[in-house]
Amino acid sequence: MKFFRPRARRTTSSPLSRAKALYEAGRYAEAEAEARAVARSRPRNDAYAPLALSIAAVATGAQGRHAEALATTDEALPAFGRIFGADHWQTLKLRSDRAQQLAALGRHAECEAEGVAVARAATRGTGPEMQVIAAAARNGLVFALNAQERHPEAEAIAREALAALREPDRFSLVLRLGLARSLNGQARHEEALAEAERADELRRSLPEEQRHAEKGAVELAVATALLGLRRDTEARLQAAAAHDACLASFGPDHRRTIEARDLLDRIDGA
């Protein structure tokens, strides 16, 4: 995810700088602890208090504690509405992050509804922040549709969202992985493998701080495509690499770690 500073309070040093840096370095437990400490230390109407909770939420989710992450997001949401307003990009960003936790908890219909609403609101707005939020919301929507086995719809939205991006970035990466997932779901495994390989090339070009949140995701997409192509030995190597990366980065309860483990079980049971 990408963090933003509140417009009205831009300074050279933010109370959230350390929490953001820890998150972007993949040090999620430390980021969570730092963000929660900031939230406790700020006055109720200070904008940094809910922003700190939003960082704590994504850091908690990155450790696989998705229900707790959702609860933290829900705790912060009323303050976002009160301080920033319902249509402000900060509030929409929090809702997009919330949709990701819904998806991780298997609440895919709710994730879909939230993704549609946030993408629609962001499209009505202006400025670079709204463009980023629209891409993030569409990524969540693609994931939710794929999880409901509505793969052609997911493919169409992923392609549309990719076409709207002006330059390759982390959202290009996650949308391309969503596209690969939709193609695998349609048994178009050669195309899925090609998309996953494009995603891998893009991942390698991104700064290190933009790669942490997607650890194991490329390997998982490649493994799924290879398994569909009956290249089981190669698929297992990629699935094992995905599982090891996710376990080291996110822990055993993260939804991607579980998905990689399930894929390994499928391969071993074939």
mmCIF file of C-alpha atoms in Angstrom:
data_model
loop_
_atom_site.group_PDB
_atom_site.id
_atom_site.type_symbol
_atom_site.label_atom_id
_atom_site.label_comp_id
_atom_site.label_asym_id
_atom_site.label_seq_id
_atom_site.Cartn_x
_atom_site.Cartn_y
_atom_site.Cartn_z
ATOM 1 C CA MET A 1 0.000 0.000 0.000
ATOM 2 C CA LYS A 2 1.017 3.641 -0.358
ATOM 3 C CA PHE A 3 0.705 6.100 2.489
ATOM 4 C CA PHE A 4 -0.156 9.789 2.271
ATOM 5 C CA ARG A 5 0.278 12.673 4.683
ATOM 6 C CA PRO A 6 -2.719 14.852 5.577
ATOM 7 C CA ARG A 7 -2.810 17.905 3.306
ATOM 8 C CA ALA A 8 -3.341 20.448 6.073
ATOM 9 C CA ARG A 9 -0.495 19.154 8.261
ATOM 10 C CA ARG A 10 2.428 18.598 5.890
ATOM 11 C CA THR A 11 5.732 19.002 7.715
ATOM 12 C CA THR A 12 9.258 17.765 7.229
ATOM 13 C CA SER A 13 8.695 15.296 10.059
ATOM 14 C CA SER A 14 5.452 13.450 10.731
ATOM 15 C CA PRO A 15 4.538 11.504 13.890
ATOM 16 C CA LEU A 16 3.800 8.637 11.512
ATOM 17 C CA SER A 17 7.130 8.657 9.673
ATOM 18 C CA ARG A 18 8.628 5.808 11.686
ATOM 19 C CA ALA A 19 5.517 3.611 11.431
ATOM 20 C CA LYS A 20 5.386 4.153 7.666
ATOM 21 C CA ALA A 21 9.061 3.365 7.244
ATOM 22 C CA LEU A 22 8.761 0.185 9.292
ATOM 23 C CA TYR A 23 5.763 -0.953 7.246
ATOM 24 C CA GLU A 24 7.489 -0.251 3.951
ATOM 25 C CA ALA A 25 10.516 -2.221 5.171
ATOM 26 C CA GLY A 26 8.273 -5.236 5.836
ATOM 27 C CA ARG A 27 8.718 -4.959 9.621
ATOM 28 C CA TYR A 28 5.012 -5.332 10.267
ATOM 29 C CA ALA A 29 4.933 -6.127 13.993
ATOM 30 C CA GLU A 30 7.116 -3.108 14.743
ATOM 31 C CA ALA A 31 5.028 -0.928 12.440
ATOM 32 C CA GLU A 32 1.855 -1.996 14.201
ATOM 33 C CA ALA A 33 3.290 -1.306 17.650
ATOM 34 C CA GLU A 34 4.592 2.115 16.613
ATOM 35 C CA ALA A 35 1.325 3.116 14.926
ATOM 36 C CA ARG A 36 -0.793 2.034 17.899
ATOM 37 C CA ALA A 37 1.482 3.990 20.234
ATOM 38 C CA VAL A 38 1.021 7.113 18.100
ATOM 39 C CA ALA A 39 -2.762 6.616 18.052
ATOM 40 C CA ARG A 40 -2.862 6.386 21.857
ATOM 41 C CA SER A 41 -0.736 9.502 22.251
ATOM 42 C CA ARG A 42 -2.773 11.881 20.064
ATOM 43 C CA PRO A 43 -5.839 13.944 21.041
ATOM 44 C CA ARG A 44 -9.194 12.571 19.847
ATOM 45 C CA ASN A 45 -9.683 15.211 17.147
ATOM 46 C CA ASP A 46 -6.085 15.137 15.900
ATOM 47 C CA ALA A 47 -5.944 13.820 12.316
ATOM 48 C CA TYR A 48 -2.881 11.739 13.089
ATOM 49 C CA ALA A 49 -4.797 9.533 15.552
ATOM 50 C CA PRO A 50 -7.070 7.827 12.958
ATOM 51 C CA LEU A 51 -4.273 7.837 10.387
ATOM 52 C CA ALA A 52 -2.122 5.952 12.880
ATOM 53 C CA LEU A 53 -4.917 3.420 13.350
ATOM 54 C CA SER A 54 -5.104 2.940 9.575
ATOM 55 C CA ILE A 55 -1.403 2.045 9.489
ATOM 56 C CA ALA A 56 -1.867 -0.261 12.472
ATOM 57 C CA ALA A 57 -4.708 -1.975 10.598
ATOM 58 C CA VAL A 58 -2.748 -2.754 7.434
ATOM 59 C CA ALA A 59 0.271 -3.827 9.490
ATOM 60 C CA THR A 60 -1.967 -6.150 11.525
ATOM 61 C CA GLY A 61 -3.444 -7.600 8.338
ATOM 62 C CA ALA A 62 0.037 -8.142 6.929
ATOM 63 C CA GLN A 63 0.690 -10.426 9.905
ATOM 64 C CA GLY A 64 -2.346 -12.548 9.016
ATOM 65 C CA ARG A 65 -4.599 -11.209 11.784
ATOM 66 C CA HIS A 66 -7.280 -10.177 9.335
ATOM 67 C CA ALA A 67 -10.249 -10.055 11.730
ATOM 68 C CA GLU A 68 -8.317 -7.804 14.090
ATOM 69 C CA ALA A 69 -7.241 -5.628 11.152
ATOM 70 C CA LEU A 70 -10.857 -5.234 10.095
ATOM 71 C CA ALA A 71 -11.884 -4.294 13.630
ATOM 72 C CA THR A 72 -9.149 -1.644 13.763
ATOM 73 C CA THR A 73 -10.268 -0.230 10.426
ATOM 74 C CA ASP A 74 -13.862 -0.076 11.635
ATOM 75 C CA GLU A 75 -12.673 1.703 14.769
ATOM 76 C CA ALA A 76 -10.935 4.358 12.664
ATOM 77 C CA LEU A 77 -13.632 4.847 10.013
ATOM 78 C CA PRO A 78 -16.009 7.156 11.968
ATOM 79 C CA ALA A 79 -13.117 9.492 12.812
ATOM 80 C CA PHE A 80 -12.078 9.595 9.151
ATOM 81 C CA GLY A 81 -15.599 10.623 8.180
ATOM 82 C CA ARG A 82 -15.714 13.257 10.899
ATOM 83 C CA ILE A 83 -12.262 14.751 10.288
ATOM 84 C CA PHE A 84 -11.821 14.360 6.523
ATOM 85 C CA GLY A 85 -15.354 13.833 5.190
ATOM 86 C CA ALA A 86 -17.019 10.863 3.514
ATOM 87 C CA ASP A 87 -15.763 11.649 0.002
ATOM 88 C CA HIS A 88 -12.210 12.651 0.923
ATOM 89 C CA TRP A 89 -9.477 10.514 -0.580
ATOM 90 C CA GLN A 90 -8.183 9.577 2.878
ATOM 91 C CA THR A 91 -11.579 8.127 3.823
ATOM 92 C CA LEU A 92 -11.899 6.329 0.500
ATOM 93 C CA LYS A 93 -8.413 4.881 0.928
ATOM 94 C CA LEU A 94 -9.377 3.504 4.335
ATOM 95 C CA ARG A 95 -12.480 1.906 2.818
ATOM 96 C CA SER A 96 -10.351 0.350 0.078
ATOM 97 C CA ASP A 97 -8.001 -1.073 2.723
ATOM 98 C CA ARG A 98 -11.059 -2.355 4.585
ATOM 99 C CA ALA A 99 -12.245 -4.171 1.455
ATOM 100 C CA GLN A 100 -8.919 -6.001 1.298
ATOM 101 C CA GLN A 101 -9.442 -7.337 4.812
ATOM 102 C CA LEU A 102 -12.968 -8.441 3.913
ATOM 103 C CA ALA A 103 -11.508 -10.396 1.010
ATOM 104 C CA ALA A 104 -8.892 -11.996 3.253
ATOM 105 C CA LEU A 105 -11.702 -13.122 5.577
ATOM 106 C CA GLY A 106 -13.612 -14.714 2.703
ATOM 107 C CA ARG A 107 -16.353 -12.068 2.735
ATOM 108 C CA HIS A 108 -16.109 -11.655 -1.004
ATOM 109 C CA ALA A 109 -19.571 -10.266 -1.767
ATOM 110 C CA GLU A 110 -19.002 -7.491 0.790
ATOM 111 C CA CYS A 111 -15.564 -6.819 -0.664
ATOM 112 C CA GLU A 112 -17.100 -6.576 -4.128
ATOM 113 C CA ALA A 113 -19.767 -4.102 -3.005
ATOM 114 C CA GLU A 114 -17.209 -1.928 -1.227
ATOM 115 C CA GLY A 115 -14.843 -2.050 -4.198
ATOM 116 C CA VAL A 116 -17.557 -0.909 -6.577
ATOM 117 C CA ALA A 117 -18.596 1.947 -4.276
ATOM 118 C CA VAL A 118 -15.055 3.185 -3.636
ATOM 119 C CA ALA A 119 -14.029 2.970 -7.297
ATOM 120 C CA ARG A 120 -17.142 4.903 -8.311
ATOM 121 C CA ALA A 121 -16.498 7.622 -5.717
ATOM 122 C CA ALA A 122 -12.812 7.881 -6.630
ATOM 123 C CA THR A 123 -13.667 8.182 -10.325
ATOM 124 C CA ARG A 124 -15.852 11.194 -9.524
ATOM 125 C CA GLY A 125 -12.934 12.873 -7.732
ATOM 126 C CA THR A 126 -9.852 14.592 -9.098
ATOM 127 C CA GLY A 127 -6.156 14.505 -8.408
ATOM 128 C CA PRO A 128 -3.463 11.831 -8.328
ATOM 129 C CA GLU A 129 -4.617 10.411 -4.980
ATOM 130 C CA MET A 130 -8.030 9.571 -6.415
ATOM 131 C CA GLN A 131 -6.420 7.778 -9.356
ATOM 132 C CA VAL A 132 -4.400 5.624 -6.964
ATOM 133 C CA ILE A 133 -7.475 4.853 -4.862
ATOM 134 C CA ALA A 134 -9.501 3.909 -7.936
ATOM 135 C CA ALA A 135 -6.781 1.457 -8.970
ATOM 136 C CA ALA A 136 -6.611 -0.014 -5.452
ATOM 137 C CA ALA A 137 -10.391 -0.414 -5.281
ATOM 138 C CA ARG A 138 -10.497 -2.121 -8.680
ATOM 139 C CA ASN A 139 -7.750 -4.475 -7.564
ATOM 140 C CA GLY A 140 -9.874 -5.493 -4.583
ATOM 141 C CA LEU A 141 -12.856 -5.905 -6.887
ATOM 142 C CA VAL A 142 -10.862 -8.149 -9.240
ATOM 143 C CA PHE A 143 -9.832 -10.323 -6.295
ATOM 144 C CA ALA A 144 -13.413 -10.569 -5.028
ATOM 145 C CA LEU A 145 -14.788 -11.521 -8.452
ATOM 146 C CA ASN A 146 -12.112 -14.160 -8.951
ATOM 147 C CA ALA A 147 -12.881 -15.608 -5.522
ATOM 148 C CA GLN A 148 -16.533 -15.916 -6.585
ATOM 149 C CA GLU A 149 -15.398 -17.687 -9.791
ATOM 150 C CA ARG A 150 -16.617 -14.802 -11.937
ATOM 151 C CA HIS A 151 -13.395 -14.870 -13.866
ATOM 152 C CA PRO A 152 -14.458 -13.202 -17.151
ATOM 153 C CA GLU A 153 -15.774 -10.196 -15.183
ATOM 154 C CA ALA A 154 -12.522 -10.042 -13.212
ATOM 155 C CA GLU A 155 -10.515 -10.193 -16.428
ATOM 156 C CA ALA A 156 -12.463 -7.313 -17.991
ATOM 157 C CA ILE A 157 -12.032 -5.064 -14.948
ATOM 158 C CA ALA A 158 -8.333 -5.884 -14.604
ATOM 159 C CA ARG A 159 -7.677 -5.047 -18.249
ATOM 160 C CA GLU A 160 -9.662 -1.827 -18.005
ATOM 161 C CA ALA A 161 -7.826 -0.774 -14.849
ATOM 162 C CA LEU A 162 -4.423 -1.581 -16.337
ATOM 163 C CA ALA A 163 -5.229 0.475 -19.423
ATOM 164 C CA ALA A 164 -6.089 3.466 -17.209
ATOM 165 C CA LEU A 165 -2.706 3.498 -15.447
ATOM 166 C CA ARG A 166 -0.271 5.987 -16.888
ATOM 167 C CA GLU A 167 2.939 4.260 -15.831
ATOM 168 C CA PRO A 168 3.971 0.909 -14.321
ATOM 169 C CA ASP A 169 3.793 0.883 -10.522
ATOM 170 C CA ARG A 170 2.770 -1.416 -7.678
ATOM 171 C CA PHE A 171 -0.855 -1.268 -8.768
ATOM 172 C CA SER A 172 0.142 -2.400 -12.241
ATOM 173 C CA LEU A 173 1.774 -5.371 -10.532
ATOM 174 C CA VAL A 174 -1.212 -6.392 -8.412
ATOM 175 C CA LEU A 175 -3.685 -5.847 -11.254
ATOM 176 C CA ARG A 176 -1.566 -7.961 -13.580
ATOM 177 C CA LEU A 177 -1.507 -10.694 -10.942
ATOM 178 C CA GLY A 178 -5.304 -10.403 -10.678
ATOM 179 C CA LEU A 179 -5.496 -10.752 -14.446
ATOM 180 C CA ALA A 180 -3.324 -13.893 -14.279
ATOM 181 C CA ARG A 181 -5.637 -15.281 -11.597
ATOM 182 C CA SER A 182 -8.681 -14.671 -13.801
ATOM 183 C CA LEU A 183 -7.008 -16.394 -16.761
ATOM 184 C CA ASN A 184 -6.034 -19.383 -14.615
ATOM 185 C CA GLY A 185 -9.656 -19.529 -13.478
ATOM 186 C CA GLN A 186 -10.721 -19.810 -17.114
ATOM 187 C CA ALA A 187 -8.140 -22.579 -17.769
ATOM 188 C CA ARG A 188 -6.210 -20.210 -20.052
ATOM 189 C CA HIS A 189 -2.981 -21.234 -18.416
ATOM 190 C CA GLU A 190 -0.537 -20.247 -21.168
ATOM 191 C CA GLU A 191 -1.910 -16.700 -21.087
ATOM 192 C CA ALA A 192 -1.859 -16.716 -17.295
ATOM 193 C CA LEU A 193 1.776 -17.788 -17.263
ATOM 194 C CA ALA A 194 2.672 -14.996 -19.680
ATOM 195 C CA GLU A 195 0.921 -12.436 -17.460
ATOM 196 C CA ALA A 196 2.637 -13.785 -14.361
ATOM 197 C CA GLU A 197 6.000 -13.516 -16.095
ATOM 198 C CA ARG A 198 5.220 -9.906 -17.036
ATOM 199 C CA ALA A 199 4.314 -9.288 -13.403
ATOM 200 C CA ASP A 200 7.646 -10.772 -12.339
ATOM 201 C CA GLU A 201 9.516 -8.468 -14.699
ATOM 202 C CA LEU A 202 7.599 -5.484 -13.337
ATOM 203 C CA ARG A 203 8.231 -6.556 -9.730
ATOM 204 C CA ARG A 204 11.971 -6.608 -10.350
ATOM 205 C CA SER A 205 11.831 -3.014 -11.614
ATOM 206 C CA LEU A 206 10.049 -1.623 -8.537
ATOM 207 C CA PRO A 207 11.804 -0.116 -5.516
ATOM 208 C CA GLU A 208 12.348 -2.549 -2.671
ATOM 209 C CA GLU A 209 9.786 -0.844 -0.409
ATOM 210 C CA GLN A 210 7.052 -1.520 -2.981
ATOM 211 C CA ARG A 211 7.788 -5.244 -3.168
ATOM 212 C CA HIS A 212 7.294 -6.377 0.421
ATOM 213 C CA ALA A 213 3.485 -6.506 0.384
ATOM 214 C CA GLU A 214 3.503 -8.781 -2.683
ATOM 215 C CA LYS A 215 5.984 -11.365 -1.403
ATOM 216 C CA GLY A 216 5.132 -14.772 -2.836
ATOM 217 C CA ALA A 217 2.348 -13.475 -5.081
ATOM 218 C CA VAL A 218 4.184 -13.838 -8.394
ATOM 219 C CA GLU A 219 5.431 -17.325 -7.523
ATOM 220 C CA LEU A 220 1.893 -18.335 -6.568
ATOM 221 C CA ALA A 221 0.491 -17.152 -9.920
ATOM 222 C CA VAL A 222 3.277 -18.912 -11.834
ATOM 223 C CA ALA A 223 2.786 -22.136 -9.863
ATOM 224 C CA THR A 224 -0.971 -22.161 -10.547
ATOM 225 C CA ALA A 225 -0.402 -21.688 -14.277
ATOM 226 C CA LEU A 226 2.291 -24.380 -14.409
ATOM 227 C CA LEU A 227 0.053 -26.828 -12.577
ATOM 228 C CA GLY A 228 -2.697 -26.138 -15.110
ATOM 229 C CA LEU A 229 -0.185 -26.910 -17.856
ATOM 230 C CA ARG A 230 0.665 -30.215 -16.105
ATOM 231 C CA ARG A 231 4.208 -29.075 -15.390
ATOM 232 C CA ASP A 232 3.887 -30.405 -11.851
ATOM 233 C CA THR A 233 7.561 -30.478 -10.843
ATOM 234 C CA GLU A 234 8.077 -26.839 -11.828
ATOM 235 C CA ALA A 235 4.781 -25.915 -10.225
ATOM 236 C CA ARG A 236 5.813 -27.445 -6.915
ATOM 237 C CA LEU A 237 9.091 -25.538 -6.871
ATOM 238 C CA GLN A 238 7.259 -22.259 -7.417
ATOM 239 C CA ALA A 239 4.539 -23.081 -4.872
ATOM 240 C CA ALA A 240 7.158 -23.984 -2.274
ATOM 241 C CA ALA A 241 8.991 -20.726 -2.957
ATOM 242 C CA ALA A 242 5.709 -18.823 -2.564
ATOM 243 C CA HIS A 243 4.913 -20.565 0.697
ATOM 244 C CA ASP A 244 8.383 -19.980 2.138
ATOM 245 C CA ALA A 245 8.321 -16.295 1.192
ATOM 246 C CA CYS A 246 4.840 -15.755 2.614
ATOM 247 C CA LEU A 247 5.595 -17.664 5.807
ATOM 248 C CA ALA A 248 8.733 -15.615 6.427
ATOM 249 C CA SER A 249 7.096 -12.281 5.603
ATOM 250 C CA PHE A 250 3.510 -12.625 6.846
ATOM 251 C CA GLY A 251 3.298 -15.683 9.100
ATOM 252 C CA PRO A 252 1.194 -18.855 8.871
ATOM 253 C CA ASP A 253 -2.247 -17.218 9.127
ATOM 254 C CA HIS A 254 -1.989 -14.755 6.245
ATOM 255 C CA ARG A 255 -4.414 -15.546 3.459
ATOM 256 C CA ARG A 256 -1.605 -15.825 0.860
ATOM 257 C CA THR A 257 0.416 -18.221 3.036
ATOM 258 C CA ILE A 258 -2.674 -20.395 3.390
ATOM 259 C CA GLU A 259 -3.323 -20.281 -0.357
ATOM 260 C CA ALA A 260 0.256 -21.339 -1.102
ATOM 261 C CA ARG A 261 0.033 -24.178 1.407
ATOM 262 C CA ASP A 262 -3.251 -25.344 -0.125
ATOM 263 C CA LEU A 263 -1.677 -25.293 -3.584
ATOM 264 C CA LEU A 264 1.231 -27.401 -2.322
ATOM 265 C CA ASP A 265 -1.241 -29.888 -0.880
ATOM 266 C CA ARG A 266 -3.048 -30.069 -4.245
ATOM 267 C CA ILE A 267 0.196 -30.724 -6.082
ATOM 268 C CA ASP A 268 1.361 -33.359 -3.586
ATOM 269 C CA GLY A 269 -2.030 -35.060 -3.669
ATOM 270 C CA ALA A 270 -2.232 -35.207 -7.464
#
